[in-house]
Coordinates of C-alpha atoms in Angstrom, one line a residue:
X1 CA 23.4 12.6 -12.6
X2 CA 22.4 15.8 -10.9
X3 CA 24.0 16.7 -7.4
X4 CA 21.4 17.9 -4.9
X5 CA 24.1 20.0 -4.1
X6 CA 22.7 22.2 -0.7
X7 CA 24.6 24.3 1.6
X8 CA 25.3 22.7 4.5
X9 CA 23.4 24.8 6.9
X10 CA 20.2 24.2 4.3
X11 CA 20.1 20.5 4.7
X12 CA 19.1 20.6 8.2
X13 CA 16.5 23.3 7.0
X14 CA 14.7 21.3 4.5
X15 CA 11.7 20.0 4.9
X16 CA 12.7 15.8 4.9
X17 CA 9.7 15.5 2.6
X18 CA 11.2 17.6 -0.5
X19 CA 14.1 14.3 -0.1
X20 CA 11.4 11.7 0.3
X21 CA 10.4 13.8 -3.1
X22 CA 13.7 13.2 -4.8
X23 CA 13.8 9.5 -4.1
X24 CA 10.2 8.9 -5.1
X25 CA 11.2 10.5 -8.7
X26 CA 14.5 8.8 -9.5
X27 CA 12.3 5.3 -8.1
X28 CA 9.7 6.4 -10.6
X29 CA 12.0 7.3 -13.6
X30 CA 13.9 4.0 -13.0
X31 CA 10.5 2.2 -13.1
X32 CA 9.9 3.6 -16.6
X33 CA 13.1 2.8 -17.9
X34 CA 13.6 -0.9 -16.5
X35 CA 9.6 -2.1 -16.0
X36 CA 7.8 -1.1 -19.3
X37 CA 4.4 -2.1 -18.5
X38 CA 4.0 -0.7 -15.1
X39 CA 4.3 2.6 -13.1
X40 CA 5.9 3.3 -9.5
X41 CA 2.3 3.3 -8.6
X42 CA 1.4 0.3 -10.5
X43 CA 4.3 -1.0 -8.2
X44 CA 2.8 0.0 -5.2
X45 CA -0.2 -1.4 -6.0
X46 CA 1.0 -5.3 -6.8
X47 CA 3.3 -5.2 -3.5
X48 CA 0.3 -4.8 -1.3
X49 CA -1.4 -7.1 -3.6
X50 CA 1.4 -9.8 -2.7
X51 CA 1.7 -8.9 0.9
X52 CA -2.2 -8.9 1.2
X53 CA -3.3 -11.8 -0.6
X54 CA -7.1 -11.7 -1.0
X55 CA -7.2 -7.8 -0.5
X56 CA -10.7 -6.3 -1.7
X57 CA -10.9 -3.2 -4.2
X58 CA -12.0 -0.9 -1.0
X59 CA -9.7 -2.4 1.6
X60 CA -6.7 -1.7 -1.0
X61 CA -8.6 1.9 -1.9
X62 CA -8.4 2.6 2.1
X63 CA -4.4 1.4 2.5
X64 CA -3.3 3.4 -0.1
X65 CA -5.8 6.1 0.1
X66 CA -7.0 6.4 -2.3
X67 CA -10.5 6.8 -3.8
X68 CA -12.3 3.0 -5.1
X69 CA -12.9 4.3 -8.5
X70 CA -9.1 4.9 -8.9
X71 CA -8.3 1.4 -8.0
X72 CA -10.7 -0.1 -9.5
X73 CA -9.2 1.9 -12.5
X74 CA -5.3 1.0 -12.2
X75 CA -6.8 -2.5 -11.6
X76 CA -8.5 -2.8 -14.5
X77 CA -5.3 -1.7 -16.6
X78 CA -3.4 -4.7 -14.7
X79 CA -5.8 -6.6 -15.2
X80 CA -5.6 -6.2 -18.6
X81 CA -2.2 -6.5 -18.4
X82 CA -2.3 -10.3 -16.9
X83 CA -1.1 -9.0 -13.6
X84 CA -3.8 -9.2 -11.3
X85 CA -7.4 -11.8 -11.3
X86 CA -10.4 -10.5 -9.8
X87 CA -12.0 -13.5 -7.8
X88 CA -15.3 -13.6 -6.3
X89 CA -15.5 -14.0 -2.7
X90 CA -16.7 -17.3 -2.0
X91 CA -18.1 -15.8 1.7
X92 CA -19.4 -12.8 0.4
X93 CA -20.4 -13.3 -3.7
X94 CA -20.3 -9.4 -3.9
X95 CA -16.6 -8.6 -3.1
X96 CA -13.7 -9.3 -5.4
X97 CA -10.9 -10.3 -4.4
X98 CA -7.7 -9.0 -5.8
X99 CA -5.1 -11.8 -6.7
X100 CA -1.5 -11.7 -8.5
X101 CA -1.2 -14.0 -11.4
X102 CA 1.9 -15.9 -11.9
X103 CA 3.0 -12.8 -14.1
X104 CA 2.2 -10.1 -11.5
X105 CA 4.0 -12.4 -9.0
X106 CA 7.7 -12.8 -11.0
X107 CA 6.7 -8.8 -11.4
X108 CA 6.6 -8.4 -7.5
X109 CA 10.0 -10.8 -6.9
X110 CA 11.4 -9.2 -9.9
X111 CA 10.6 -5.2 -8.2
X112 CA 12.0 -6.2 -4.5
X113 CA 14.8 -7.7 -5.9
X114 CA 15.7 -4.2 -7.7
X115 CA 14.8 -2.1 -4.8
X116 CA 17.0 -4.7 -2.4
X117 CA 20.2 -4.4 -4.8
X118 CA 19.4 -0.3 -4.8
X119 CA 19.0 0.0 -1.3
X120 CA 22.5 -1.9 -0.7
X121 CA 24.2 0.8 -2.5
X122 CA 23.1 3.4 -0.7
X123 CA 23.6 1.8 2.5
X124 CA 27.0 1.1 1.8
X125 CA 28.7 3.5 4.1
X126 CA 26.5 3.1 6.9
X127 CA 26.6 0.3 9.7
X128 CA 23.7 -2.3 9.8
X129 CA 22.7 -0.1 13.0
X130 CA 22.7 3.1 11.4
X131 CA 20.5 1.5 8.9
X132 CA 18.0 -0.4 11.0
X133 CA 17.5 3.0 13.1
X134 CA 16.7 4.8 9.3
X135 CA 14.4 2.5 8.6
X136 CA 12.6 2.3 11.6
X137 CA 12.8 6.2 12.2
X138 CA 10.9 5.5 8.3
X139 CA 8.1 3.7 9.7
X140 CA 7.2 5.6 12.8
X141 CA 7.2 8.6 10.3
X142 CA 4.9 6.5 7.9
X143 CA 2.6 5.8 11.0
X144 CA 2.1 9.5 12.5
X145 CA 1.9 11.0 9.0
X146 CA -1.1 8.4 8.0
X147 CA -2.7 9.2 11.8
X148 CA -2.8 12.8 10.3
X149 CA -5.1 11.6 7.5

């Protein structure tokens, strides 16, 4: 595996994003090798499934943002797949629900279960402190860069 490999004095130069970047590939090229039937962003789009059960098309399109056709798209293709059910609203007979099969479900345990074991590794020299401040620091940066949206 490649070394980053930076001078010192650059690291604190670089833009944190161009990291984010590196991360985001290796996630995505492990995805490819380990998951064959789905893509980091096929990933991304089960979790919220799972952790917003009964999601609509557009509210998923707005979380991710992302336009409805594209969802609608990548939800087809897990659809297909046998990941994902469209249900009819009972409340409202024109939205469809979006709902993780049994399939898309041992997919979702299957993907946190990966990232969980990764993560451990990398935190291995750090203190549970050092890591619940990373994380957090993560989140408020998630937060104020979707407020920019």
């Amino acid at each position: 595996m490649a070394d980053l490999n930076f001078e010192e004095e650059r690291i604190s130069f670089t833009p944190m994003i161009l990291y984010m970047e590196y991360i985001n590939l290796q996630y995505a090229r492990y995805l490819k090798e380990n998951f064959k039937e789905i893509t980091s962003g096929d990933a991304t789009y089960l979790i919220n499934i799972f952790y917003h059960q009964n999601i609509s098309q557009r509210e998923l399109a707005d979380m991710l943002f992302v336009s409805e056709s594209n969802v609608t798209q990548i939800i087809k293709r897990l659809e297909k797949n046998g990941f994902v059910e469209r249900k009819v609203d009972e409340k409202n007979k024109s939205r469809r629900n979006l709902i993780l099969t049994n399939k898309g479900r041992l997919t979702v345990f299957s993907l946190i279960k990966v990232f969980y074991e990764g993560e451990s590794e990398l935190y291995e020299k750090y203190t549970e402190e050092q890591i619940e401040l990373f994380k957090n620091m993560l989140y408020d940066y998630s937060n104020l860069a979707i407020k920019d949206i």
